[in-house]
Structure formats: C-alpha cells, structure tokens
Coordinates of C-alpha atoms in Angstrom, one line a residue:
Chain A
X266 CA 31.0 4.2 24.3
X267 CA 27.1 3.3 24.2
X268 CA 26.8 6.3 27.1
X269 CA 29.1 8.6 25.1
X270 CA 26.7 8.2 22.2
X271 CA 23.7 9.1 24.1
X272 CA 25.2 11.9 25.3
X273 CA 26.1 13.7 22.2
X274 CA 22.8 12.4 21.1
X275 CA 21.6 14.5 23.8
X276 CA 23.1 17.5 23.0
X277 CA 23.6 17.8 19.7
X278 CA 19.9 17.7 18.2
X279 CA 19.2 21.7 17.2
X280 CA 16.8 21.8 20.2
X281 CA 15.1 24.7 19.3
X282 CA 13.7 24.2 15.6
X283 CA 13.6 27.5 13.7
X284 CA 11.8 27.3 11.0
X285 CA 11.1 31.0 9.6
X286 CA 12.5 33.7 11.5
X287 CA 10.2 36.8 10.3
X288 CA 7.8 35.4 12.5
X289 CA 7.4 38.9 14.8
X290 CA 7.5 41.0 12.3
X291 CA 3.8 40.3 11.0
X292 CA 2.4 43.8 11.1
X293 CA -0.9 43.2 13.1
X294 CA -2.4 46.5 12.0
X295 CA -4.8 45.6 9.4
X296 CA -6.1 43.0 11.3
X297 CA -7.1 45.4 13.8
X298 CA -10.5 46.9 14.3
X299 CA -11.9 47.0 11.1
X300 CA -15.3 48.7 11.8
X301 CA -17.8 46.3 10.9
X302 CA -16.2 43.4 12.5
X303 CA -19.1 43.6 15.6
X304 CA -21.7 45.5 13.8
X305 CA -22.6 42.6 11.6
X306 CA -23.3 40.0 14.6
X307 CA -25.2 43.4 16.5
X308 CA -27.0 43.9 13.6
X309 CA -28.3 40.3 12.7
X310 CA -31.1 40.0 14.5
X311 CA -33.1 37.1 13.3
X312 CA -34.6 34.7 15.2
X313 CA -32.8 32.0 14.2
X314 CA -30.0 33.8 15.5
X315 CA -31.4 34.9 18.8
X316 CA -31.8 31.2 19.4
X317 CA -28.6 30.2 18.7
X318 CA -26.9 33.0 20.7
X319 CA -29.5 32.3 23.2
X320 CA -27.9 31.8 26.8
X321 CA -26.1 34.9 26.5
X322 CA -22.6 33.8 25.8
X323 CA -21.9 35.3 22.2
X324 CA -22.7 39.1 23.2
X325 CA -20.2 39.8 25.4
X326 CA -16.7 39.4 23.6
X327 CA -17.7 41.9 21.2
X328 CA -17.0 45.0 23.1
X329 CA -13.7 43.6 23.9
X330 CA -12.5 42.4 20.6
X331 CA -12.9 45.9 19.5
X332 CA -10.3 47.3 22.3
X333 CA -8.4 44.7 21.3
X334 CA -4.5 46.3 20.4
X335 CA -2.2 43.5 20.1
X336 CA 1.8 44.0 20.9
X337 CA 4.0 43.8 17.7
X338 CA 6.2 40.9 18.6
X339 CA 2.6 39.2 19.1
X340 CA 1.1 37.1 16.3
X341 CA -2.6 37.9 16.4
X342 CA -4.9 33.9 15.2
X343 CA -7.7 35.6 14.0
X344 CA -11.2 35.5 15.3
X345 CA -14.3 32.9 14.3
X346 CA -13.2 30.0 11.8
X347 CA -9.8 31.8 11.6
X348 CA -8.9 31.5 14.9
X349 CA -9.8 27.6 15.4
X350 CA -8.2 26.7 11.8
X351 CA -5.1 28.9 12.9
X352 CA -5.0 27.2 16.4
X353 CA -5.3 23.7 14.7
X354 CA -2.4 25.0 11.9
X355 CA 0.0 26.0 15.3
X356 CA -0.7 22.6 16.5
X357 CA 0.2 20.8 13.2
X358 CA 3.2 22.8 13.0
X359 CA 4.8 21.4 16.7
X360 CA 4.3 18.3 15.7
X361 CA 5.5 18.1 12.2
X362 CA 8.6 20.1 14.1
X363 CA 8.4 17.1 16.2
X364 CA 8.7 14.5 14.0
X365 CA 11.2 16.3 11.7
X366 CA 13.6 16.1 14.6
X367 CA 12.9 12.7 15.2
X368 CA 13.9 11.9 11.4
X369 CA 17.0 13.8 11.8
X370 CA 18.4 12.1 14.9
X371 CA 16.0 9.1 15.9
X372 CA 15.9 7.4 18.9
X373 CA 18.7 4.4 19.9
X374 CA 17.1 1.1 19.2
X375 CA 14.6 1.9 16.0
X376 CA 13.2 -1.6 14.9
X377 CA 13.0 -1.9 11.0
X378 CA 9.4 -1.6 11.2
X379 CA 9.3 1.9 13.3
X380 CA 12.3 3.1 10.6
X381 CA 9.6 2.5 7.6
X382 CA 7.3 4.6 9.4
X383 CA 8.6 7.2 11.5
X384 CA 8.9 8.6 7.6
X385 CA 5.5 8.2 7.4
X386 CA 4.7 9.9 10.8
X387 CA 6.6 13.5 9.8
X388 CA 5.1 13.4 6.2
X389 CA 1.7 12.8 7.3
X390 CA 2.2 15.9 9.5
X391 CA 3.4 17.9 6.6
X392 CA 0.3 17.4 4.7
X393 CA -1.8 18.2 7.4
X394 CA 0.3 21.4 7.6
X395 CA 0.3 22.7 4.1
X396 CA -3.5 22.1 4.0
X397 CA -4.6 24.0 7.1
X398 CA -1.8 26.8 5.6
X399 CA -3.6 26.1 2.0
X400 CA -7.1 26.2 3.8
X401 CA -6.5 29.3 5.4
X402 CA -4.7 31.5 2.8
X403 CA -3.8 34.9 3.3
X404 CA -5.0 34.5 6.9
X405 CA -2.6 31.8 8.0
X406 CA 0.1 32.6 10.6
X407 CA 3.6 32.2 9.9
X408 CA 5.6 29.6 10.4
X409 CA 6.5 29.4 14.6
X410 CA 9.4 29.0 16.6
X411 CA 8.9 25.7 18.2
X412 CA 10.4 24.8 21.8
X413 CA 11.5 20.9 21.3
X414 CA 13.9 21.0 24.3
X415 CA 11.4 18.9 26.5
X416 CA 12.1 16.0 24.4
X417 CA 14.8 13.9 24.6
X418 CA 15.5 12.5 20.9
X419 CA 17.9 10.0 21.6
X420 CA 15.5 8.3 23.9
X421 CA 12.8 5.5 22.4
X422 CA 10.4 5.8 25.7
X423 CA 10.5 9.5 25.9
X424 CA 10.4 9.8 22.5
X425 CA 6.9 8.0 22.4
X426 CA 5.5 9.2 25.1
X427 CA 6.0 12.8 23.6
X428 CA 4.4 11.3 20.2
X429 CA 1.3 9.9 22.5
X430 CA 0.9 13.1 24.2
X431 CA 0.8 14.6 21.0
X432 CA -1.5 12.4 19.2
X433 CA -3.5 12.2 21.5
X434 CA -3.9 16.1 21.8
X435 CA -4.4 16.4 18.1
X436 CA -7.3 13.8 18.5
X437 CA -9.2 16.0 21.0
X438 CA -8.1 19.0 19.0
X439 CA -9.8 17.9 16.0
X440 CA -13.1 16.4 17.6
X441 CA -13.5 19.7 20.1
X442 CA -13.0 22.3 17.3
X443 CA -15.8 20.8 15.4
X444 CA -18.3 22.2 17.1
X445 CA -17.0 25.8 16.9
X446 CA -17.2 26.0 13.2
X447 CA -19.6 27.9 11.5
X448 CA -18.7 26.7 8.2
X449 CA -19.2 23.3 8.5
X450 CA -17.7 22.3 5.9
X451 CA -13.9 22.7 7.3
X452 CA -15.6 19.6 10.3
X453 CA -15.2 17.3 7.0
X454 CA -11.9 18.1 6.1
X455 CA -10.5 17.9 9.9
X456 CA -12.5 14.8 10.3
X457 CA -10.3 13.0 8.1
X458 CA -7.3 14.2 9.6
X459 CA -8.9 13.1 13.2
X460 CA -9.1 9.9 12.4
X461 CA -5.3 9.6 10.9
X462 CA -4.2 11.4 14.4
X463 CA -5.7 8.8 16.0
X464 CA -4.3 5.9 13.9
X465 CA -0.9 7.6 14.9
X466 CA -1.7 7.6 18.5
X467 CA -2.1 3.9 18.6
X468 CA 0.5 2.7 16.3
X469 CA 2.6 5.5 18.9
X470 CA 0.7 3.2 22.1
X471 CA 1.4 0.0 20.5
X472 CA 5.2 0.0 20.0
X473 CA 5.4 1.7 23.5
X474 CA 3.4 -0.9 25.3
X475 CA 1.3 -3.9 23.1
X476 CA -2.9 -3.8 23.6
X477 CA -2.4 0.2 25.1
X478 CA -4.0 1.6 21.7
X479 CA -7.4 3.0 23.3
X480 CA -7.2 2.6 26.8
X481 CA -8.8 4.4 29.5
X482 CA -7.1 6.9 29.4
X483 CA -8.4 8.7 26.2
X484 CA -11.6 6.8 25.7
X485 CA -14.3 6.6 28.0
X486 CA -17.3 4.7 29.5
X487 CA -19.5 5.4 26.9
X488 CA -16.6 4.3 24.0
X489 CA -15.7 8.0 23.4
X490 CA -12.5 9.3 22.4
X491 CA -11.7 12.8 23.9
X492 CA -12.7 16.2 22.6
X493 CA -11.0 19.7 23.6
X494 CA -11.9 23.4 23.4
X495 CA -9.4 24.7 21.1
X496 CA -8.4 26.7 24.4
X497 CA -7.5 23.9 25.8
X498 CA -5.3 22.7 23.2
X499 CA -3.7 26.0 23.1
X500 CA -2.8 25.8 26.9
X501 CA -1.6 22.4 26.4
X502 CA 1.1 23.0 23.5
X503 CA 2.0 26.3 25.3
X504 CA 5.3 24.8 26.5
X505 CA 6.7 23.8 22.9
X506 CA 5.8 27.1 21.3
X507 CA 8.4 30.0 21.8
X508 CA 6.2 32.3 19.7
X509 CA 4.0 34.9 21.1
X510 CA 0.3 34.5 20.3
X511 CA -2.7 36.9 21.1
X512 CA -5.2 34.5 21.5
X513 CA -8.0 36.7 22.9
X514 CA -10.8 35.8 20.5
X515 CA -10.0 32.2 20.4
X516 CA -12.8 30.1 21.6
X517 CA -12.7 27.8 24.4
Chain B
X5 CA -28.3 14.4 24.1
X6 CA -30.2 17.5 25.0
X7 CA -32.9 19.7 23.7
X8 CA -30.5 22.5 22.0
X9 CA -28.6 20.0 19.9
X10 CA -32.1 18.3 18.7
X11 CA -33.4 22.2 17.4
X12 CA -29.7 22.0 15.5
X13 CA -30.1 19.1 13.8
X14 CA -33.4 19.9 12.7
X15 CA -32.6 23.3 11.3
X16 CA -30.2 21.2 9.5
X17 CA -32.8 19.4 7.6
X18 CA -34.9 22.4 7.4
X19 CA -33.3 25.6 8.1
X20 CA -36.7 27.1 8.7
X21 CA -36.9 25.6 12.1
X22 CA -36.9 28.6 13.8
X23 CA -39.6 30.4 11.7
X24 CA -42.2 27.9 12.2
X25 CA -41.6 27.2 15.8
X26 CA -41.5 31.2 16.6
X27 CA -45.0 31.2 18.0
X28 CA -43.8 28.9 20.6
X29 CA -40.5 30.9 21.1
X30 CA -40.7 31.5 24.8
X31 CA -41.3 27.6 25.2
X32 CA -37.9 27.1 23.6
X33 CA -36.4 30.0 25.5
X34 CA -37.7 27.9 28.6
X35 CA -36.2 24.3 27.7
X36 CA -34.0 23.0 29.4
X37 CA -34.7 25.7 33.2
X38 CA -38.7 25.3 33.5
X39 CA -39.6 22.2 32.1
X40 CA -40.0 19.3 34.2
X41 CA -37.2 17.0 32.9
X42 CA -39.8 14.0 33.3
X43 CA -42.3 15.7 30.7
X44 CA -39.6 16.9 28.3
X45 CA -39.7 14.1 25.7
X46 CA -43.8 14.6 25.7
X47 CA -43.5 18.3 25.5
X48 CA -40.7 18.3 22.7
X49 CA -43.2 15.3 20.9
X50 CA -46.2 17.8 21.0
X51 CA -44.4 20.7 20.1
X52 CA -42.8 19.5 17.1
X53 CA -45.9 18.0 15.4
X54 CA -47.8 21.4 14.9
X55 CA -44.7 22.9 13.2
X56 CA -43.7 19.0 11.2
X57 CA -45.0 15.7 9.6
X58 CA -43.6 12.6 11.1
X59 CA -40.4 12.7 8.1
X60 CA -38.2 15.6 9.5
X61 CA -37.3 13.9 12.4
X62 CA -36.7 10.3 11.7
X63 CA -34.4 11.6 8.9
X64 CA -32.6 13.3 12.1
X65 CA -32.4 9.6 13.7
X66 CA -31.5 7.8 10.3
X67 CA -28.1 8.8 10.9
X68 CA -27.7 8.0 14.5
X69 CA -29.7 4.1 13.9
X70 CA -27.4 3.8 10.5
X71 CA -24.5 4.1 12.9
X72 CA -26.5 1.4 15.6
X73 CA -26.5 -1.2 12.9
X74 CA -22.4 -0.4 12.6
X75 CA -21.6 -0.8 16.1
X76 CA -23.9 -4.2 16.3
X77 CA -22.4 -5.3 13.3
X78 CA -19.1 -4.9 14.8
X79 CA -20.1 -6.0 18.2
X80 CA -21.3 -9.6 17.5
X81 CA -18.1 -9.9 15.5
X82 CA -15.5 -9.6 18.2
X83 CA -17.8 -11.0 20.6
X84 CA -18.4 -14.4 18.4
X85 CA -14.5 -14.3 17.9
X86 CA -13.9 -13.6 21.7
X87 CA -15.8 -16.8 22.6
X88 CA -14.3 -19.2 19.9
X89 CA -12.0 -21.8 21.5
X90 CA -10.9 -21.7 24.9
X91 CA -7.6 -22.4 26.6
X92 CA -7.9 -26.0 26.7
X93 CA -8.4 -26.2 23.2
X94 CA -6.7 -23.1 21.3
X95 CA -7.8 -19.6 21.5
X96 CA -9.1 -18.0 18.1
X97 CA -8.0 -14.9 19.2
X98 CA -4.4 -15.7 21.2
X99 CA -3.6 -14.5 25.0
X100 CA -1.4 -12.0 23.8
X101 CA -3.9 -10.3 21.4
X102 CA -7.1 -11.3 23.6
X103 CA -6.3 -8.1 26.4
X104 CA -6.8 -5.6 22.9
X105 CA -9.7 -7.0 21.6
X106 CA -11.4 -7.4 24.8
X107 CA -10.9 -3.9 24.3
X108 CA -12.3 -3.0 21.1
X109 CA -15.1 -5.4 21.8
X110 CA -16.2 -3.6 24.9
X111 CA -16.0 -0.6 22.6
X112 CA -18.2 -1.8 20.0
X113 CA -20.7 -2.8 22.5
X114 CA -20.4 1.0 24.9
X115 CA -21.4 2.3 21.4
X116 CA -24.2 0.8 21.2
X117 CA -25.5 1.3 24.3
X118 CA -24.7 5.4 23.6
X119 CA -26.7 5.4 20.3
X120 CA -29.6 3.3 21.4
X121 CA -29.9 5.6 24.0
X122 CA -29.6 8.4 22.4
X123 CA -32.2 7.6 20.0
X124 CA -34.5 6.1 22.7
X125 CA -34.0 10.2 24.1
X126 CA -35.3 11.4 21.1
X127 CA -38.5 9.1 21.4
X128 CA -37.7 8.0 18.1
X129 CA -37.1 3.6 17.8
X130 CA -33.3 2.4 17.8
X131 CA -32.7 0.2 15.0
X132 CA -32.7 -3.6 15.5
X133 CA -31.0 -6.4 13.4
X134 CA -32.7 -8.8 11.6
X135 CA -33.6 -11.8 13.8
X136 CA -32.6 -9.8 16.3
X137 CA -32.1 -12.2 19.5
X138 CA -30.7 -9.9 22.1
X139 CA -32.0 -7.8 24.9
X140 CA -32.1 -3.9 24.6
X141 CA -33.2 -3.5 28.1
X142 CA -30.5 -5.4 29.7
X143 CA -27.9 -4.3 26.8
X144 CA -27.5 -7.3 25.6
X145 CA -26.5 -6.5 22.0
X146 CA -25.3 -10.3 21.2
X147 CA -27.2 -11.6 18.1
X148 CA -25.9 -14.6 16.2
X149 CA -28.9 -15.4 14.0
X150 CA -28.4 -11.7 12.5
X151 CA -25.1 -12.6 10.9
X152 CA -23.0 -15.0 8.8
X153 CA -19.6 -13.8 9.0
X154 CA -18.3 -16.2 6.5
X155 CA -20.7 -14.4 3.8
X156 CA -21.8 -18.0 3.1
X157 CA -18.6 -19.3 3.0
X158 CA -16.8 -16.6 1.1
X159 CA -14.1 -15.7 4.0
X160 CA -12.6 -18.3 7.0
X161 CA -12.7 -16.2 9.8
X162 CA -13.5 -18.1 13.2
X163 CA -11.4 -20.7 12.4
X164 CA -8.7 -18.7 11.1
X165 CA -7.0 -16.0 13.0
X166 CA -5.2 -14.5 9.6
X167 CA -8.9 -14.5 8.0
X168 CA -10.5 -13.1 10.9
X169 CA -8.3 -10.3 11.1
X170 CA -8.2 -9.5 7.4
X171 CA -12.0 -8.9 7.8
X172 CA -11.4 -7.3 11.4
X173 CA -9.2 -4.6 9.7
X174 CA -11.6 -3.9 6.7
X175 CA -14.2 -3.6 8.9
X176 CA -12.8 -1.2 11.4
X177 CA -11.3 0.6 8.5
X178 CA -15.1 0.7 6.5
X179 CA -16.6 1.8 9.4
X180 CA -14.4 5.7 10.2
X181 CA -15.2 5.9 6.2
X182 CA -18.5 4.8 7.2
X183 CA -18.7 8.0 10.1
X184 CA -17.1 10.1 7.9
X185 CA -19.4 9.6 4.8
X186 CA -22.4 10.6 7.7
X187 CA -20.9 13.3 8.7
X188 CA -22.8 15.5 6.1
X189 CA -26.0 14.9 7.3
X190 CA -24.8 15.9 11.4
X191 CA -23.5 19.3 10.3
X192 CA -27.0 21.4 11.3
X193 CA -25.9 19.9 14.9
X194 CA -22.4 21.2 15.4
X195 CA -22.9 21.3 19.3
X196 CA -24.1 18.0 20.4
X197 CA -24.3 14.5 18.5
X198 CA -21.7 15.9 15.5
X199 CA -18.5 15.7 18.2
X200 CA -20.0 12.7 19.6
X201 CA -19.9 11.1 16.7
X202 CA -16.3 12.2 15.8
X203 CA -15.6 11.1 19.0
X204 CA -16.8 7.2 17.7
X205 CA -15.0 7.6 14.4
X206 CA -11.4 8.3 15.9
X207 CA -12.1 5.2 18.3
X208 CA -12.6 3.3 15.5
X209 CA -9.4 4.6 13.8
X210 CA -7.2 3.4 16.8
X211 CA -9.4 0.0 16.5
X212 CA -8.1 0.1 13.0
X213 CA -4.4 1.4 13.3
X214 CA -4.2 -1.6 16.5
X215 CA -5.5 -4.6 14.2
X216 CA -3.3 -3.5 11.2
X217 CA 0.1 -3.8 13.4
X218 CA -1.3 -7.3 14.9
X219 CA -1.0 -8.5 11.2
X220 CA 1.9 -6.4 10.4
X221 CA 4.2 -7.2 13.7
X222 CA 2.4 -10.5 15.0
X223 CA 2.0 -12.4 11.7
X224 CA 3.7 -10.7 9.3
X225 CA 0.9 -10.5 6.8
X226 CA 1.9 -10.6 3.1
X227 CA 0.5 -6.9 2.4
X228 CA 2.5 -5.5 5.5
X229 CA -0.5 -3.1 6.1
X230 CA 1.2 -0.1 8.0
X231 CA -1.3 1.5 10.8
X232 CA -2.7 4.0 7.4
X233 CA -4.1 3.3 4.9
X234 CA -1.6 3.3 2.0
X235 CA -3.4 4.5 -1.6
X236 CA -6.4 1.7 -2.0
X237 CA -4.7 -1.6 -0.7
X238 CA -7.0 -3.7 0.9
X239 CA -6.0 -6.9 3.0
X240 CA -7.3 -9.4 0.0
X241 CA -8.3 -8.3 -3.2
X242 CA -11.9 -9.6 -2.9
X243 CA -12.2 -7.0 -0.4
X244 CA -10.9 -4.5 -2.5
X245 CA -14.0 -2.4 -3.1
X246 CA -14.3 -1.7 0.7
X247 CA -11.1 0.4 -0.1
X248 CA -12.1 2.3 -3.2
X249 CA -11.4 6.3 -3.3
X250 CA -8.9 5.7 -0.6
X251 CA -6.4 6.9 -2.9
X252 CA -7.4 10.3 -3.4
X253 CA -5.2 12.4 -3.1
X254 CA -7.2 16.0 -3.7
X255 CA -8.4 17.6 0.0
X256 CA -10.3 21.0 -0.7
X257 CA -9.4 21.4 -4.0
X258 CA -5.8 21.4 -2.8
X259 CA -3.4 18.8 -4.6
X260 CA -1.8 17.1 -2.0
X261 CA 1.2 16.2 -3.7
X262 CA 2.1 19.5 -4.7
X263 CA 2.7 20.6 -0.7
X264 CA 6.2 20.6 0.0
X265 CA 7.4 17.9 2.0
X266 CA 10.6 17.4 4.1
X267 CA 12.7 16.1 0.7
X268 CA 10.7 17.6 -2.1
X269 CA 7.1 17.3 -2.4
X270 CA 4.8 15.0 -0.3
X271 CA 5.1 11.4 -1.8
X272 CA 1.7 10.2 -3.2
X273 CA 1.5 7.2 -0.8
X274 CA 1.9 9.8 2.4
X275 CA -0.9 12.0 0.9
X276 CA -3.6 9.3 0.6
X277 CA -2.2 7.6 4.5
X278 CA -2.6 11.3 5.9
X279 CA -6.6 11.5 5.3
X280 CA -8.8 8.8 5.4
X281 CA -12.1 9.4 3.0
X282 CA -15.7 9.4 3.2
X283 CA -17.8 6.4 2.2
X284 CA -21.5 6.9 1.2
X285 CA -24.4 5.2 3.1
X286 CA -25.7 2.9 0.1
X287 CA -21.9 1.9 -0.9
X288 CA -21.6 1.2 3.1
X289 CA -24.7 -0.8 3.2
X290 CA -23.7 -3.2 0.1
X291 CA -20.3 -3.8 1.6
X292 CA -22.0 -5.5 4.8
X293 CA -24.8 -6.9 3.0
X294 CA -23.3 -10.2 2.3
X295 CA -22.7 -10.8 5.8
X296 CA -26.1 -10.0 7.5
X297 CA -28.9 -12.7 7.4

C-alpha cells in the first residue's frame, strides 16, 4: 500500500509546470538592433571610462551584439542590467515552480514544523518573482516553461537536496551578479533577497542533515559564501528550463 | 583586494578620481603588470596623496574596520560560549549543537582575519577593540576584557543556553542588517570588496537561519522563531529594537502585498520573511554598545 502510494506519487505530479504558454511568441524584433545601442559606449570616451573598460574586455561584444538576429521561438534577456535582472527573474521563476509543486504534492513524512514552512518557502519565492518582474517592467520575460521532471516530489531526501541545490545557486546568483550592475542600486534590492536565499539554504541543510547549514561546501577558508557569474547560473538551471533563451549578451 | 577595486571605491567617494589622477594615467594603466608587487602599497600611498588629503581614503576603510569590530564582536561571543563548561561538568553549548557552532565560530573568526587583512592591504590600520588583549599577528582575535555579554547583567547567557541563544540569534540576525545597511557606501567598488562582503552577509544569514531552528526544533522556544524573520518579532521584547523596520513590507516602491501569491495575494508575514532590511551604522553601533567595555 505504502509502495503503491509512492508510486502514484511519482507519477502523478504535472511534471512539467506550464505556467503561461505564449511564451515563444514574444516578437523579438524591437529588441533588435536599435541603432544607437553601440554607438553610445563607442562614443563615450571619457577617462573615467577608458579606465574602467581598461583591460580590453568591454570592446569587443559590441560588433557582435549588433549581428545579433535571434530565432522566434527564442526569448531574447536583454543586454546590461536587463540581462542580469532577467537571468535572476528566470532563476526565481524555477524555483518558485519548484516549490509550488512541492505544496501541491509534498514529500511522504512532512514533520509539522516543515508543513508550517514549506508555505513559507513557495511564497517567499513568489515575492522575489513579482519584484524582479515589477523591477524590470516592460523588459521582463515571460513567464517560462519549467522542466521539474528531475525531481522526485514524493521523496523527502531528493526533495531537499533539489531545494539545497537551489538555494544554494540562488545565493551565488545573487552575490555574483552584484558586481555586473551598473546601477547599483538593484545590489541593494538583491542583497536582501541574498540573504533570505541563504536563510532557506540552511533551514533546507538543517532538516536534511543537523549542523550542515554552512559547511564546506558553499563557504570557504576565508568564511565566504559563494558568488557566480550570472553565466554560470544560467548553465546550471539549464536542465529545469524547457524555454529557449538567447543569452548572447549575458555576462559571465 | 587589488589595485582596480581600490580606484572603485574611491571614485565612489569622489567620482572625480579619474580626473585628478589623469596626469599619472599611464601609472594606472601599468598597475597591476609593471609594478613590482613588493612596492605596490608604497607606490599606491605616494600616488594618492598628490591627488587627496588623508580623509578620502580612511572613509573607504570605515566600512571595512566597521565590519572588523562585527566579526570580533561575534567572535569572542561563540568563542567564550564554546569554552564554558566541559564534559565533566555540563556543556553550555550541548554535543549535539557544539559541531554547528564550532562552525559559525570558525566563521566569525576567518572573517576577521579577511578584513584585517584586507585593510592591513590597503596600508590603512584595522580596527581594534577596546582593551584589546589578542594578537593580530598570530590571529588571535580572542579578547575578553573588550566585552560584557551580560550588558551588566541585563541578559543570562553563559550560564543559560536559552539566554545565550536568544542573543546568538539577534546578533547574527543584527549583523546581515548590519552588512546590508553598509552596503551603500561599497557601491563605487562593484568589482572587488562589494561581493566580498555580500559574500559575509549571506554567511551570516545561514548563521542566523541555523540558530533560529536550534531554538525552534531543539528547545521549542516560546516565540517559535521560523529560520525568517517574521514582521519585527524579536526573541524577547527587550531586544526588540534590534528588530525595528523588519516589517516593511515596501521593496522599490513596489507594495509587496499587492503581488499575487499562490492563493490570492502574498500574505503580509511572507513579504517582510522574503527580504531582510538594512540597518544604519549609528542604530548598529547603539544596539552593541551595552555590551562592549
């Protein structure tokens, strides 16, 4: 009976979460191109920004993004601030997917403690979501098409070890997009949310496995939590995300 | 630490940095390839006081020793609770706690060993606590005549696992609102110190998020903190101002509670757990003043 459970458990959750589906229909084309996208940074040719461009990095995606063409079922993140705030938007949107599935069916053997807060968890997501969506206005993507089928819901330890991984990723998302801001002041907004990821990384630790909740392998010798290009964290939520993303002038 | 991220967080504090260092533009372009690494700090000293006074850059390193006196402050608490009791008598902290706070306590002090560094790199003088008693060179940061953790009397906390954790929690909690409220003053340096810092401040959040389900699961504390901080509520109600502005519930301009949710809108009590806020420097130094000698 307790197997037979498990295995509806198993199949039943709507694996593949589908939240919006005009997601590849976005028409890209006013995004595209737009002729003083490159001339401004060419053009801007203060000291102050030699120096910071200095090491000759910056120049060279400029030429590129302006062959850019992106495929219609593609959804194009944006460039600059755009991109990174998109790219942290994506990420908030797996795992509020994430969580909201783990409301709906939750793992066999919730203690009354984890069932107060796995509310907690998904809501907590869902304000991170509609502020990066609220931050970002008309150039936030729409909703994705999530790929949940790595998880198995029914399942406490696999369950939490997805939540870690994810946690955990949002923590390095956060610190590492920091310093590819250049208005600053979105680094105090996602600071606050940082610190909430990691909260949820621990707690996630802690019920898994007691005195886990910053071990070695997130923080190092020097006491430092990790930090990731948003690249990176692109790469690493790749496998949850059926949507198609150009990502060609996201840093990292 | 390296040159670049010094320029950045000067240009913060005075975004004419470039301009008045633009005679000496080829040194800068040369920093970091050309320069003998051993007369870097000496170069970087001599070039910066023909373009500044002494004020620009200790502003730069207030943040940074601000942040020292945190991490020392936390330090000789965990370490004084660590070495309270032993297992003949009874542990303060008990074995199945004492592997996490080992933990955080080797935290604490790898922090300040990274910011006394740091600031040491900058030539500039890390901070030191009153009656400071440790050693610096041998990164010692262990200090008792700095503190009184009871704030003479006020709170039982070596003698009182419940009490010591009540002020563990506030503390931890105090100090990523402590980061956060600094963060301001890091933004000219967006490629250096400014993530390494964030880095610190999420640590501290796990810190946090561990010592609020110790009293939650292992005691069953009376306020049943969750790993969040839910609107204001602090641990005890004399330590309630450490938890002012927690409950806002306003990010950007944005109303939190008027994002939809899974049922409805988000619930007030989600909106303030899902962002921790900023504390100021003065509000952060008042709230530790009572337990520093």
């Amino acid at each position: 009976m307790f197997f037979l459970i498990l295995t509806v458990l198993k199949i039943l959750p709507p694996e593949r979460v589908q939240l919006q589906t005009e997601t590849s229909m976005k028409p890209q084309i006013e995004k595209e191109s737009r002729p003083d996208e490159g001339i401004s940074i060419m053009h801007d040719t203060s000291r102050r920004r030699f120096l910071q461009l200095a090491g000759g990095i910056a120049g060279a995606g400029i030429f590129v993004a302006s062959c850019r063409r992106t495929p219609p079922d593609t959804v194009y993140v944006g460039k600059g601030d755009i991109a990174v705030l998109n790219n942290l938007y994506i990420m908030e949107q797996v795992l509020a997917a994430f969580y909201s599935q783990a409301n709906i069916t939750p793992y066999y053997g919730l203690t009354a403690s984890e069932l107060e807060l796995i509310d907690d968890l998904r809501d907590h997501q869902l304000a991170h979501k509609g502020i990066l969506k609220a931050t970002l206005g008309t150039n936030a993507i729409t909703d994705i098409v999530t790929v949940l089928t790595p998880v198995t819901f029914a399942d406490r330890v696999d369950v939490l070890n997805h939540a870690i991984v994810f946690e955990d990723l949002a923590v390095a998302a956060y610190n590492g997009a920091a310093k590819y801001f250049t208005d600053t002041n979105y680094i105090l907004l996602t600071a606050k949310m940082a610190t909430v990821q990691a909260r949820h990384s621990a707690y996630a630790r802690e019920i898994l496995s007691h005195n886990t909740f910053s071990d070695s392998s997130v923080v190092d010798v020097n006491g430092l939590d990790r930090a990731l290009s948003p690249l990176a964290v692109f790469t690493a939520l790749k496998p949850y995300i059926e949507t198609k993303f150009d990502i060609s002038n996201l840093p990292g | 630490m390296n040159f670049r991220n010094i320029l950045q967080e000067i240009q913060q504090a005075d975004p004419e940095v470039f301009e008045k260092l633009s005679g000496r533009r080829h040194i800068l372009k040369n920093f970091g390839s050309k320069v003998a690494l051993a007369a870097l700090p000496l170069a970087i000293g001599s070039m910066f006081k023909k373009a500044y006074g002494k004020s620009t850059i200790s502003s730069v390193a207030d943040v940074l020793n601000f942040a020292l006196e945190l991490e020392y402050f936390e330090y000789n608490y965990y370490h004084t609770a660590m070495a309270t009791g032993s297992n003949t008598t009874t542990y303060l902290v008990p074995p199945a706690d004492r592997a996490g706070f080992q933990m955080v306590e080797d935290h604490e002090k790898a922090h300040v060993n990274f910011l006394r560094t740091a600031i040491d790199a900058m030539g500039l003088v890390p901070f030191t606590p009153n009656n400071y008693v440790g050693n610096p060179v041998t990164g010692n940061p262990f200090t008792p005549p700095s503190y009184d953790f009871t704030a003479r009397n006020t709170f039982r906390v070596f003698d009182n696992y419940a009490g010591f954790l009540e002020l563990a929690q506030t503390f931890e909690d105090t100090g990523v609102r402590a980061y956060q409220g600094q963060l301001p003053d890091l933004l000219g340096n967006t490629d250096g110190v400014l993530t390494q810092v964030l880095q610190i401040s999420t640590v501290e959040a796990r810190h946090a998020a561990y010592i609020r389900l110790v009293r939650r699961l292992g005691l069953g504390a009376i306020d049943n903190p969750k790993p969040w901080i839910t609107n204001n509520i602090p641990p005890i109600i004399s330590l309630q101002p450490n938890y002012l502005g927690e409950d806002n519930t306003v990010q950007k301009g944005v109303e939190v509670t008027s994002i939809a949710g899974y049922n409805g809108n988000i619930p007030k009590t989600a909106a303030t757990e899902a962002f921790d806020e900023p504390l100021d420097k003065a509000t952060v130094a008042s709230l530790i003043a009572p337990f520093k000698r």
